[in-house]
Coordinates of C-alpha atoms and ligand atoms in Angstrom, one line a residue:
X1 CA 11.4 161.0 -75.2
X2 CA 9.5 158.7 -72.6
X3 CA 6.2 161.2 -73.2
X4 CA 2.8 159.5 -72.7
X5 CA 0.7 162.0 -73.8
X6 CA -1.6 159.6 -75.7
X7 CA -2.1 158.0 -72.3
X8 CA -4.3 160.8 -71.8
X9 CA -6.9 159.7 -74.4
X10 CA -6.9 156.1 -73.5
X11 CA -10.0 154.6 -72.0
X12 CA -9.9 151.5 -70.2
X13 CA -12.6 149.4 -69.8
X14 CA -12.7 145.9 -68.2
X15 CA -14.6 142.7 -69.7
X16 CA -14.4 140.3 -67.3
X17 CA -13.7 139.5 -63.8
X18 CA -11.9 136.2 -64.4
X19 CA -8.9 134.9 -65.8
X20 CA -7.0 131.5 -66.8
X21 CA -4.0 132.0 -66.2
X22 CA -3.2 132.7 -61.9
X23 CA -0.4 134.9 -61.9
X24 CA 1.6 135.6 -58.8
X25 CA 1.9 139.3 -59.0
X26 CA -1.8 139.8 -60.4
X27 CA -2.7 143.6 -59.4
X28 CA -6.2 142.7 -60.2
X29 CA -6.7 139.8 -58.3
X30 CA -8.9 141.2 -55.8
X31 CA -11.5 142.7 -58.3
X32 CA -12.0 139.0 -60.0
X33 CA -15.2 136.6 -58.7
X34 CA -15.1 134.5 -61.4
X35 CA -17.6 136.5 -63.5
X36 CA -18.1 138.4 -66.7
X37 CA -19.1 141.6 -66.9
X38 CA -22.8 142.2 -68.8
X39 CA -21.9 143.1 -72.8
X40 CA -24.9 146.0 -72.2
X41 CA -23.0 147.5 -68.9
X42 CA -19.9 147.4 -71.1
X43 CA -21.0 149.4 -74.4
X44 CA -22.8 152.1 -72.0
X45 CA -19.4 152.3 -70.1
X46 CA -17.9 152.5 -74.1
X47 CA -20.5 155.4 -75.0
X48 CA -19.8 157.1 -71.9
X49 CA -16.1 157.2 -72.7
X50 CA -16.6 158.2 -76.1
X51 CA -18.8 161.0 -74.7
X52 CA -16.0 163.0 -72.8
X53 CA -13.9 162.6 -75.5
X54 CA -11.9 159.4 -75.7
X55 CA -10.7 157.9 -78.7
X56 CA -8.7 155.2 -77.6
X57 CA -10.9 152.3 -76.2
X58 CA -8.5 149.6 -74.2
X59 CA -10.3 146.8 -73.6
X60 CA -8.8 145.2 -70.5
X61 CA -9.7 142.3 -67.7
X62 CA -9.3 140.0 -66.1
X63 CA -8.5 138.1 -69.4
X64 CA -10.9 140.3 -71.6
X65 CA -10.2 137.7 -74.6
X66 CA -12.5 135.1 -72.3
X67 CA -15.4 137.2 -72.8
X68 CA -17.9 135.8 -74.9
X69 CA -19.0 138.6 -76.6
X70 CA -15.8 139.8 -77.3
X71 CA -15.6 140.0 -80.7
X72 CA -19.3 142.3 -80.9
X73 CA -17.3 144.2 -78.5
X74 CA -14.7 145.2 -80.9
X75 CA -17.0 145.8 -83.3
X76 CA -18.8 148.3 -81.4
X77 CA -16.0 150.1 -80.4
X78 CA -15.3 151.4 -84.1
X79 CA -19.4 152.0 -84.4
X80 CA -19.1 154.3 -81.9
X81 CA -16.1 156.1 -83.2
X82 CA -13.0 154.9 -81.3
X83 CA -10.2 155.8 -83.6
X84 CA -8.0 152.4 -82.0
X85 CA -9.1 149.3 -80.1
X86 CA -6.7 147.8 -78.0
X87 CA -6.7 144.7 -75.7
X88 CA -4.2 143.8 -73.0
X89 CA -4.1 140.1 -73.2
X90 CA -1.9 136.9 -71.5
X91 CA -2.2 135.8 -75.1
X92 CA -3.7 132.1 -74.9
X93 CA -7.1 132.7 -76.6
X94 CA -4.9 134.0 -79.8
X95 CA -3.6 130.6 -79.9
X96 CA -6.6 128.8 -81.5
X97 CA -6.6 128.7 -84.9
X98 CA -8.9 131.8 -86.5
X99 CA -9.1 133.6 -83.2
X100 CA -6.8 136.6 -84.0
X101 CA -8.3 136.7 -87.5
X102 CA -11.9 137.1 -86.3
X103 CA -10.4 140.0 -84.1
X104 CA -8.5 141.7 -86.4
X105 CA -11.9 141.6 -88.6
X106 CA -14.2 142.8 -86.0
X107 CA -11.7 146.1 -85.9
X108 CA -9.0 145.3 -83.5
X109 CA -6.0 147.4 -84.1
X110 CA -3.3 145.8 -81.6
X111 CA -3.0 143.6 -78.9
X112 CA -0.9 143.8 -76.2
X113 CA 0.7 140.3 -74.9
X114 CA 2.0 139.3 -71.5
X115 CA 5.1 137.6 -72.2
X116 CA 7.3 138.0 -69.1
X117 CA 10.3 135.7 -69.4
X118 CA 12.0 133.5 -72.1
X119 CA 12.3 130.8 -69.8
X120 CA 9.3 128.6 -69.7
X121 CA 9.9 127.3 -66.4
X122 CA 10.3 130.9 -64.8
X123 CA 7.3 132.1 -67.0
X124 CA 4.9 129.0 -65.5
X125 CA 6.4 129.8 -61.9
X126 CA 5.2 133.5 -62.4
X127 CA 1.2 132.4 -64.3
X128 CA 1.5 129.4 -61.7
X129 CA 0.0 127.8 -64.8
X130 CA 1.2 124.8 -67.0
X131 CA 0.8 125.0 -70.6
X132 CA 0.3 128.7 -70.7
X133 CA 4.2 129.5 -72.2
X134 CA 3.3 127.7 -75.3
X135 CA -0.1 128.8 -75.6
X136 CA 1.1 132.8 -74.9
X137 CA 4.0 132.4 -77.0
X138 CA 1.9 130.4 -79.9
X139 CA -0.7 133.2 -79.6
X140 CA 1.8 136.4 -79.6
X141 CA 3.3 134.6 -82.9
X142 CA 0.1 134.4 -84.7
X143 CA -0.9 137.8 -84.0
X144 CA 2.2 139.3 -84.7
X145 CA 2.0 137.4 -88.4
X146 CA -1.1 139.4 -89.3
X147 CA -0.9 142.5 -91.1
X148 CA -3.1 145.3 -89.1
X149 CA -2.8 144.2 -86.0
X150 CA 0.2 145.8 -84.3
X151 CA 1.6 143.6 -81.2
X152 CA 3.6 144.9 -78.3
X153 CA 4.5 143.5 -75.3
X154 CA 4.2 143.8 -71.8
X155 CA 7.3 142.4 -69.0
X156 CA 7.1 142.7 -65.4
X157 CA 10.0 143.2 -63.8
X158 CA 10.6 140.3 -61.2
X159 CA 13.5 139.0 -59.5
X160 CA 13.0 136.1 -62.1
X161 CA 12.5 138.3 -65.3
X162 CA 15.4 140.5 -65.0
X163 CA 18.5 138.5 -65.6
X164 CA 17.3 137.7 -68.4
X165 CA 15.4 141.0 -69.7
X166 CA 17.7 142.1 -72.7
X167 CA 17.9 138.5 -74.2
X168 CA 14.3 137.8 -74.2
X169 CA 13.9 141.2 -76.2
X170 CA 16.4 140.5 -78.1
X171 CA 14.4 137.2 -78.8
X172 CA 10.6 139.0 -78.7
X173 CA 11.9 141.6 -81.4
X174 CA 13.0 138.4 -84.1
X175 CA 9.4 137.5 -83.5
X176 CA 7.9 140.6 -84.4
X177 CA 7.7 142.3 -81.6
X178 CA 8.9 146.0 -81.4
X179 CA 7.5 148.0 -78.5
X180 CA 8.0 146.9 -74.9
X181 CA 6.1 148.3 -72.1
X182 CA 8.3 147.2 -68.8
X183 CA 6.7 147.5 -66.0
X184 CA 7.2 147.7 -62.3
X185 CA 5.4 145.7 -59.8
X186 CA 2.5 147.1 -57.9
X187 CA 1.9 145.9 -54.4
X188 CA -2.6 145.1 -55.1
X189 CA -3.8 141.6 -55.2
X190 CA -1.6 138.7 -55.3
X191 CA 1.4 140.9 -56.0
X192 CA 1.5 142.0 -52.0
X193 CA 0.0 138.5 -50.7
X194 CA 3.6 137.3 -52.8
X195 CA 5.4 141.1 -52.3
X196 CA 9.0 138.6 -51.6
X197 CA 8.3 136.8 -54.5
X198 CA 7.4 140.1 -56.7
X199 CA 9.6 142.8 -55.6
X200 CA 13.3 143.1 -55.3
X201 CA 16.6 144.8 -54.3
X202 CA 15.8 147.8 -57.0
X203 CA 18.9 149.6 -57.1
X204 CA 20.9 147.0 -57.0
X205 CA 18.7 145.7 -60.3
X206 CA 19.0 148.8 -62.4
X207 CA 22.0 148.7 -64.5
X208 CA 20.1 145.8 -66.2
X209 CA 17.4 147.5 -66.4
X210 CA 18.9 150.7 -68.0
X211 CA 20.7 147.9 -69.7
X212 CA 17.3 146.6 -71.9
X213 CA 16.1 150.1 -72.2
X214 CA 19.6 151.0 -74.1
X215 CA 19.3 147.9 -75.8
X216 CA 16.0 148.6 -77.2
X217 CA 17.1 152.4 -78.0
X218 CA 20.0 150.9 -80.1
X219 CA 17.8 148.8 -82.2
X220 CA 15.1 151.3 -82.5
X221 CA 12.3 149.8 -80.4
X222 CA 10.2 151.6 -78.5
X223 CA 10.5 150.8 -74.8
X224 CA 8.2 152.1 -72.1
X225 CA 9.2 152.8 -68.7
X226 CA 5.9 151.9 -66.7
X227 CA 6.1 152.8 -63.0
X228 CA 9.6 152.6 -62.4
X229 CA 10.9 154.5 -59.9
X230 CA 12.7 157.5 -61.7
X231 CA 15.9 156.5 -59.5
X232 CA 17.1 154.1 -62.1
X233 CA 17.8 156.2 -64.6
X234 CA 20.8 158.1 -63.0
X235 CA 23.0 158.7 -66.0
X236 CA 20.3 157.9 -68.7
X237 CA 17.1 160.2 -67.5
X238 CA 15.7 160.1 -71.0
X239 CA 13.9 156.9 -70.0
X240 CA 12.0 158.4 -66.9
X241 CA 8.5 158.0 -67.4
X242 CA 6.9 160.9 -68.1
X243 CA 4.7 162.4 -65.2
X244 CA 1.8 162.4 -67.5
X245 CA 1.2 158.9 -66.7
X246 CA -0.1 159.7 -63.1
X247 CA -3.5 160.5 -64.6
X248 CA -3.8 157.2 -65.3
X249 CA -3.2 156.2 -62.4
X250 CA -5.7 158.3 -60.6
X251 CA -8.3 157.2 -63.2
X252 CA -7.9 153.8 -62.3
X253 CA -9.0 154.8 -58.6
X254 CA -11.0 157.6 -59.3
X255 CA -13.7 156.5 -56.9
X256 CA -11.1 156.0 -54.0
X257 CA -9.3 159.2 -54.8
X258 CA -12.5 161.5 -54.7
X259 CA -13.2 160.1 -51.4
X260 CA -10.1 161.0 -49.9
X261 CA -9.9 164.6 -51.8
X262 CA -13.4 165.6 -50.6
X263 CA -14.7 163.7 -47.6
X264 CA -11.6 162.7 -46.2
X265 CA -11.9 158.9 -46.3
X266 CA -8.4 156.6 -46.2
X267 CA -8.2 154.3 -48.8
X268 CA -8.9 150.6 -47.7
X269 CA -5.3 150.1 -48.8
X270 CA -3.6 152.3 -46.8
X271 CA -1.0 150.3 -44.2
X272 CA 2.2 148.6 -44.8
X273 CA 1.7 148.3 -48.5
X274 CA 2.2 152.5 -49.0
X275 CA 6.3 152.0 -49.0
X276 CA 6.5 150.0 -52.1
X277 CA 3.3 152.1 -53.6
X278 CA 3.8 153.5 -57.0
X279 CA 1.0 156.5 -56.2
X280 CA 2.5 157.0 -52.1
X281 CA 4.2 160.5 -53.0
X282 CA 0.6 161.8 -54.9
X283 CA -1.6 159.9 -51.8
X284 CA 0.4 161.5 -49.5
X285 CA -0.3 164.9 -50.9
X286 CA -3.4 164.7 -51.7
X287 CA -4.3 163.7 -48.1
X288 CA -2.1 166.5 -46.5
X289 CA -3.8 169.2 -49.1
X290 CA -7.5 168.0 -48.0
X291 CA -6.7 167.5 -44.7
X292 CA -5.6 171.4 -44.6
X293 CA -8.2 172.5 -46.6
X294 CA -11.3 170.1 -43.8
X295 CA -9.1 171.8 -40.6
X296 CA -9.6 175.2 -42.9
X297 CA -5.8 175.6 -43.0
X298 CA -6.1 177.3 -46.7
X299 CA -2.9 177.3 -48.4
X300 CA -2.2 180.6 -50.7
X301 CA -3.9 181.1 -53.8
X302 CA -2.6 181.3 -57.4
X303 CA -4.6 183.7 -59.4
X304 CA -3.2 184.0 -62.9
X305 CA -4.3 185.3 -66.5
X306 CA -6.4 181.8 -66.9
X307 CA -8.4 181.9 -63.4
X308 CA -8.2 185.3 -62.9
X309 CA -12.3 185.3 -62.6
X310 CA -12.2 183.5 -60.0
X311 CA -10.5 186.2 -57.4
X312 CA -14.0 187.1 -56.3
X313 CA -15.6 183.1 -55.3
X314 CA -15.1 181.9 -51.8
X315 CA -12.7 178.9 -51.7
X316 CA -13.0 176.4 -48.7
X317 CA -11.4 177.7 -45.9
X318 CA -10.6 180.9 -47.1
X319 CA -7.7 181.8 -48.1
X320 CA -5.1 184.3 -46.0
X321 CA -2.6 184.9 -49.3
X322 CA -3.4 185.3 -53.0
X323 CA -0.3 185.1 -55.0
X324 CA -0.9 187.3 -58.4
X325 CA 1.2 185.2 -61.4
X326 CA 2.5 187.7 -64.0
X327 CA 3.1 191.1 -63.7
X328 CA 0.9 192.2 -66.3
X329 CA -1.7 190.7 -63.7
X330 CA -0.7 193.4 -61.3
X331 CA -0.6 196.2 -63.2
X332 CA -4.2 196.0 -63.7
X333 CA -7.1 198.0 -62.6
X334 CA -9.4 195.2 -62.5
X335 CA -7.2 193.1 -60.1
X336 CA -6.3 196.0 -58.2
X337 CA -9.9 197.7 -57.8
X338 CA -11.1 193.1 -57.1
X339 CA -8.4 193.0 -54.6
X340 CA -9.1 196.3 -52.9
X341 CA -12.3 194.9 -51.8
X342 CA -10.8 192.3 -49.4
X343 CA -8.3 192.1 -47.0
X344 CA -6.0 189.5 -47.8
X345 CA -2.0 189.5 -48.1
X346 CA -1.2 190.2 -51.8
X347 CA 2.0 188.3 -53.4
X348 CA 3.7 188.1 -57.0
X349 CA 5.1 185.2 -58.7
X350 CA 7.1 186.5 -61.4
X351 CA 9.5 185.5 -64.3
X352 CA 11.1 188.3 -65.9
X353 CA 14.2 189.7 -64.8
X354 CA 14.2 192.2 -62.1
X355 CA 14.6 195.4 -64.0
X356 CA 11.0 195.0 -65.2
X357 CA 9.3 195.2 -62.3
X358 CA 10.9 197.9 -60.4
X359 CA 7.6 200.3 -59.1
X360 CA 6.1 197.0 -57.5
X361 CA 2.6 198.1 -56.5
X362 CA 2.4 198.8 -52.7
X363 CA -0.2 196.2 -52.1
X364 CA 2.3 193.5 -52.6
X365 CA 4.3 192.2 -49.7
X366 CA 6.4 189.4 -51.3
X367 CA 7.4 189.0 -54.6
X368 CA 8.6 185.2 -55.7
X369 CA 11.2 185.5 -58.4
X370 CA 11.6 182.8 -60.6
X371 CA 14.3 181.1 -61.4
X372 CA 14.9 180.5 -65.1
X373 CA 16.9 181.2 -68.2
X374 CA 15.6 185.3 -68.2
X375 CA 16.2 186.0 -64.3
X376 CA 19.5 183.4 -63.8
X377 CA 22.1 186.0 -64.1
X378 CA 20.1 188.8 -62.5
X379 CA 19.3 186.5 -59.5
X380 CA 23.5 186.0 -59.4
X381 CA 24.4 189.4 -58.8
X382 CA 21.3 190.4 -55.8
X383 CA 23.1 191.9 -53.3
X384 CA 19.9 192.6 -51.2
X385 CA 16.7 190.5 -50.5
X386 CA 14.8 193.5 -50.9
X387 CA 12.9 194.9 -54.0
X388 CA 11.7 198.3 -53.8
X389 CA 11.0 197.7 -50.1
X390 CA 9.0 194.4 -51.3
X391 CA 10.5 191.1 -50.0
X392 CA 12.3 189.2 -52.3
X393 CA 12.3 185.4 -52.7
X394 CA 13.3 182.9 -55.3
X395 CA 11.5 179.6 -56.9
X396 CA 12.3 177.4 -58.2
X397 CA 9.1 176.3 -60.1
X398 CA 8.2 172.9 -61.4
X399 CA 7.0 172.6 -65.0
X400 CA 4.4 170.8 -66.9
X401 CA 6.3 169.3 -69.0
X402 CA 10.0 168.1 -70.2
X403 CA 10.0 170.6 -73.2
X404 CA 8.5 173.4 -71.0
X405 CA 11.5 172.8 -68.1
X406 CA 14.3 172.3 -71.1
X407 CA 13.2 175.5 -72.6
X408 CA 12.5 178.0 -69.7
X409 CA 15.2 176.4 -67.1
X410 CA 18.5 176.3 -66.0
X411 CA 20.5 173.2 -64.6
X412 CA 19.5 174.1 -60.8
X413 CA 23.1 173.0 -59.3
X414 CA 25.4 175.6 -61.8
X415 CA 23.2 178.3 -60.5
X416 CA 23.1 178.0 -56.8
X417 CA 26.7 178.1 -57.1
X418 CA 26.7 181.5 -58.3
X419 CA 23.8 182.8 -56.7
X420 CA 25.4 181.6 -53.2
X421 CA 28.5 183.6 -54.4
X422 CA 27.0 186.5 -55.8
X423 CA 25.3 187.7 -52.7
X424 CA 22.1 185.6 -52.4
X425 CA 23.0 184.3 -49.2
X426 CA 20.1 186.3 -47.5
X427 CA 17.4 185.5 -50.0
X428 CA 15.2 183.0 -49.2
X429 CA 15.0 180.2 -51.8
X430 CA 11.7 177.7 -52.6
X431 CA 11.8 174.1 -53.7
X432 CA 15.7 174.1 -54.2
X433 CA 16.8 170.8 -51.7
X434 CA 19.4 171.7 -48.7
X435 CA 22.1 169.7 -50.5
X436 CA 22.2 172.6 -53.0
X437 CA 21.4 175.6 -50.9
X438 CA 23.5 174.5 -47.7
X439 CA 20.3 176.5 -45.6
X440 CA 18.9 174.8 -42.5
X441 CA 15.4 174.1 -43.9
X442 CA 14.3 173.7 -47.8
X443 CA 11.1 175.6 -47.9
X444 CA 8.4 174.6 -50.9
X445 CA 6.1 177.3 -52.7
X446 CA 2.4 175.9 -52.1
X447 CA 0.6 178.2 -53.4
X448 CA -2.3 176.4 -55.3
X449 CA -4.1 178.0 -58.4
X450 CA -8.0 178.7 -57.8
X451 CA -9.3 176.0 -60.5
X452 CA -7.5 172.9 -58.0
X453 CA -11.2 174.1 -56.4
X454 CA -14.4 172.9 -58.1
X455 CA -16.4 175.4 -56.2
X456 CA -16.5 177.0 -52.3
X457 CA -16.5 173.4 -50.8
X458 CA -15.3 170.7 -53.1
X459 CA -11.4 169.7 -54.8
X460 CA -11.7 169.1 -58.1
X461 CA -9.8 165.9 -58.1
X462 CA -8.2 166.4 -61.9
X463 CA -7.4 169.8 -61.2
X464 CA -5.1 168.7 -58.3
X465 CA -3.3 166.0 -59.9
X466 CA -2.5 168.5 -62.7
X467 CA -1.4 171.3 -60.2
X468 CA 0.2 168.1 -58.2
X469 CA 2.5 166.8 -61.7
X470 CA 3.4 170.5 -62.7
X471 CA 4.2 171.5 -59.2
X472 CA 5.0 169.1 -56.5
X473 CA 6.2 165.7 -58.3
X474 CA 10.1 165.6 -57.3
X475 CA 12.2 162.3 -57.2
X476 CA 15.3 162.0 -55.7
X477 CA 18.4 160.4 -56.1
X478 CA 19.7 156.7 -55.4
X479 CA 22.5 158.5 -53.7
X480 CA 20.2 160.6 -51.5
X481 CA 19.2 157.5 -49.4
X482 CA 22.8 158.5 -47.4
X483 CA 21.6 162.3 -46.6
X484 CA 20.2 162.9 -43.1
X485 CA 17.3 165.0 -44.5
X486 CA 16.6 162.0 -46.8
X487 CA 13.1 161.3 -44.7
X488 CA 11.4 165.3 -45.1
X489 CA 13.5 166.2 -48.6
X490 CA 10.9 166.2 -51.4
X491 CA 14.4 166.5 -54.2
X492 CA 13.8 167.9 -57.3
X493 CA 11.1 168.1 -59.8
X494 CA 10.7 165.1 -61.5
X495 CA 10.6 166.9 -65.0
X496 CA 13.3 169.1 -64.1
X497 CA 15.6 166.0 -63.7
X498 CA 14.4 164.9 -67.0
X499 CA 15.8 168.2 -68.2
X500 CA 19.4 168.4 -66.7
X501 CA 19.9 164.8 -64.8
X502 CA 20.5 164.1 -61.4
X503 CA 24.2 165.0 -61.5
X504 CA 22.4 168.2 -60.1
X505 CA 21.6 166.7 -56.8
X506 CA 25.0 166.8 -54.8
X507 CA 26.1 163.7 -52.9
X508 CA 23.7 163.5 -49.6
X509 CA 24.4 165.6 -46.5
Ligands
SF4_1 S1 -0.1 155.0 -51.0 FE1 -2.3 155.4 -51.1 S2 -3.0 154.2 -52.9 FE2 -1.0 153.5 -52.3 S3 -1.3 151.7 -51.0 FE3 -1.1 153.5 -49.7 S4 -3.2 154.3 -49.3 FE4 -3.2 152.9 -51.1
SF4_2 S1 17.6 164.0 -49.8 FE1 18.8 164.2 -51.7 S2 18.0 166.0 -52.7 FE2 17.4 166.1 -50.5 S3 18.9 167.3 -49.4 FE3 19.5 165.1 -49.3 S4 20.9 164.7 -51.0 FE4 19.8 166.6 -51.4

């Protein structure tokens, strides 16, 4: 499966500001003056990493093989512990006799090449540099010759690199090369100044892109779906990348990120460019979430077994609800005697089937039922949206990862069909799309747990991306972009799809 969970413990750190090749869809354009960053500046970054737990330096530019310290910098890396070095390189540097040796020596354990396109003329169209095919190809072959030093390859997919995508992997893997990152286009630095050069007609592009990704399942290479829209893979979901990635992501604009989260402040980037925006769905939320929480507008709160210390702190804006996860959690006298101290709307999210909770406490006036393998056929035969006088609701929730939403789950479109018929009709029904419920308005559980708050004022920004990717991160279908509630429909939950497909979003309204 696409998992990325060693993502998590990468830790990217750029060399330089300057590169010699000029590519057209360079994200990093904008960031490069020509310059190279000081070798001191870049071991305290190193230190720092290595500090909160990274193991996994990537040493990335610019075109970090320029620097002239480079190879000290390797070295350093495995002084300070990193269990892997890794460079992302266009490969030319490699090309000189001794180059990848000395690397390999100083402790590099693999390089990653841009090698976007077999053809040489489409390749020198795309670095808008002549010579560089050779060079990155002479350079990738070297490398990939040396015994520890493992290669892999990155292609961006272009109008110009996707005809002939399968063939050049075909060609990359009789060179040595066995693990493809493919990438999608992001629209930063000379990527949007060229954005009708860089981007293209996507779904009508993706049976050849599901096309190299089966190709390189066949053969047993490892192929990584990087950024591509989750769309695609209608029919072969096992390539969708795994949500984990978004931390990345966020990393990468940390700085830009906090400053929206916690004083409000629009990126510089926001405008035209959002539509064709890898992060836009995550941006978007994260604005709306700390927008509510400046204007006070407090969401509910999650309080469950693992922030359950936290019922008694203020959180900014105060909140009206507290939802109560588990019903162990409301059976005790701790939360009960805490809760009795303020006035505040009690709720329950629960995930057992209904005959366990029967003798609801009084102090709860909603109870969210999930939906999932232990309440399915329970939730199927509800004749009234009533539970011991508490309101009744269902969820469906979204999970943190593929294995958790494979194992606790059920394929979302088989069970509306029999909860519609068993009675349901009058329940009201969270994060399940109106294709599937038929109801005039899809309603989304937003209830956020306590620790998405660093304290009574602030977000903590990797708290919400976590509550964001387990909760809120839905794709929808290439089909959907017929259905009239296309625009406000948030679709499914992205690992939830990964789980059952998108044969469970019906054709669009
Ligand atoms: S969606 Fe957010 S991060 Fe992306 S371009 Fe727009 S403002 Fe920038
Ligand atoms: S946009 Fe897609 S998921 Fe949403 S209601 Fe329409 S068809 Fe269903």
């Amino acid at each position: 499966m696409n998992e990325y969970n060693s993502e998590n413990k990468k830790y990217w750190v750029r060399l330089t500001r300057v590169c010699n090749n000029n590519c057209v869809f360079c994200l990093d354009a904008d960031e490069q003056d020509g310059s190279f960053e000081m070798t001191e500046s870049i071991l305290a970054l190193l230190r720092a990493g290595r500090a909160r737990g990274f193991d996994h330096a990537v040493l990335s530019g610019g075109e970090p093989s320029l620097h002239p310290d480079f190879f000290a910098i390797v070295s350093e890396t495995k002084k300070m512990g990193y269990k892997r070095t890794q460079t992302i390189t266009n490969g030319r540097m490699f090309s000189y006799a001794g180059f990848a040796e000395r690397a390999v020596a100083a402790g590099l354990d693999e390089a990653t090449f841009s090698l976007h396109s077999g053809s040489p003329a489409d390749f020198e169209a795309l670095t808008r540099t002549p010579g560089s095919y050779d060079e990155a190809l002479k350079g990738f072959m070297r490398a990939a010759k040396l015994s520890g030093l493992a290669v892999s390859v990155d292609i961006l997919l272009t109008a110009r690199t996707i005809p002939g995508l399968t063939g050049w992997i075909n060609e990359l893997s009789s060179l040595g090369a066995s693990e493809f990152d493919i990438l999608y286009p992001i629209p930063f630095g000379e990527a949007w100044k060229h954005k009708n050069e860089v981007f293209f007609n996507l779904d009508e592009r993706a049976k050849d892109i599901v096309e190299a990704f089966e190709f390189c399942e066949e053969r047993g290479f490892k192929a990584w779906s990087n950024r591509i829209p989750a769309r695609v893979f209608e029919g072969a979901e096992r390539f969708i990348q795994s949500p984990l990635k978004l931390r990345v992501e966020v990393e990468a604009k940390r700085d830009m990120f906090e400053a929206l989260a916690n004083r409000g402040m629009e990126p510089p980037c926001r405008g035209e460019r959002c539509a064709l925006c890898h992060v836009s769905e995550f941006c978007r939320s994260l604005r709306r979430f700390s927008a509510a929480i400046a204007s006070k507008k407090m969401p509910s709160l999650l309080v469950t077994q693992g922030n359950i210390e936290r019922l008694d702190e203020n959180f900014p804006g105060s909140p009206k609800t507290i939802v109560i996860g588990g019903f162990d959690l409301l059976k005790s006298e701790n939360v009960k005697r805490r809760l009795s101290k303020r006035e505040i709307r009690v709720e329950a999210l629960l995930d057992k089937p209904l005959e366990n909770h029967q003798g609801v406490p009084d102090f709860v006036s909603a109870v969210y039922l999930e939906i999932n393998k232990a309440t399915a056929s329970d939730l199927s035969h509800l004749k009234s949206p009533f539970l011991d006088k508490v309101e009744l609701k269902t969820v469906l929730r979204g999970r943190a990862t593929l294995e958790e939403a494979a194992k606790k789950d059920v394929p979302i479109a088989g069970f509306m069909q029999e909860f519609l018929k068993g009675g349901g009709a009058e329940i009201e029904i969270f994060n399940v799309p109106r294709c599937l419920t038929g109801r005039s308005e899809m309603r989304v559980f937003e209830a956020v747990p306590a620790n998405v708050f660093k304290n009574s004022e602030e977000i903590d920004l990797d708290e919400y991306v976590g509550c964001y990717m387990a909760n809120w991160m839905s794709v929808k279908s290439a089909r959907c972009a017929g259905c009239s509630h296309y625009a406000d429909c948030p679709g499914i939950h992205i690992n939830h799809v990964r789980a059952f497909g998108f044969s469970n979003i019906p054709f669009g309204i």
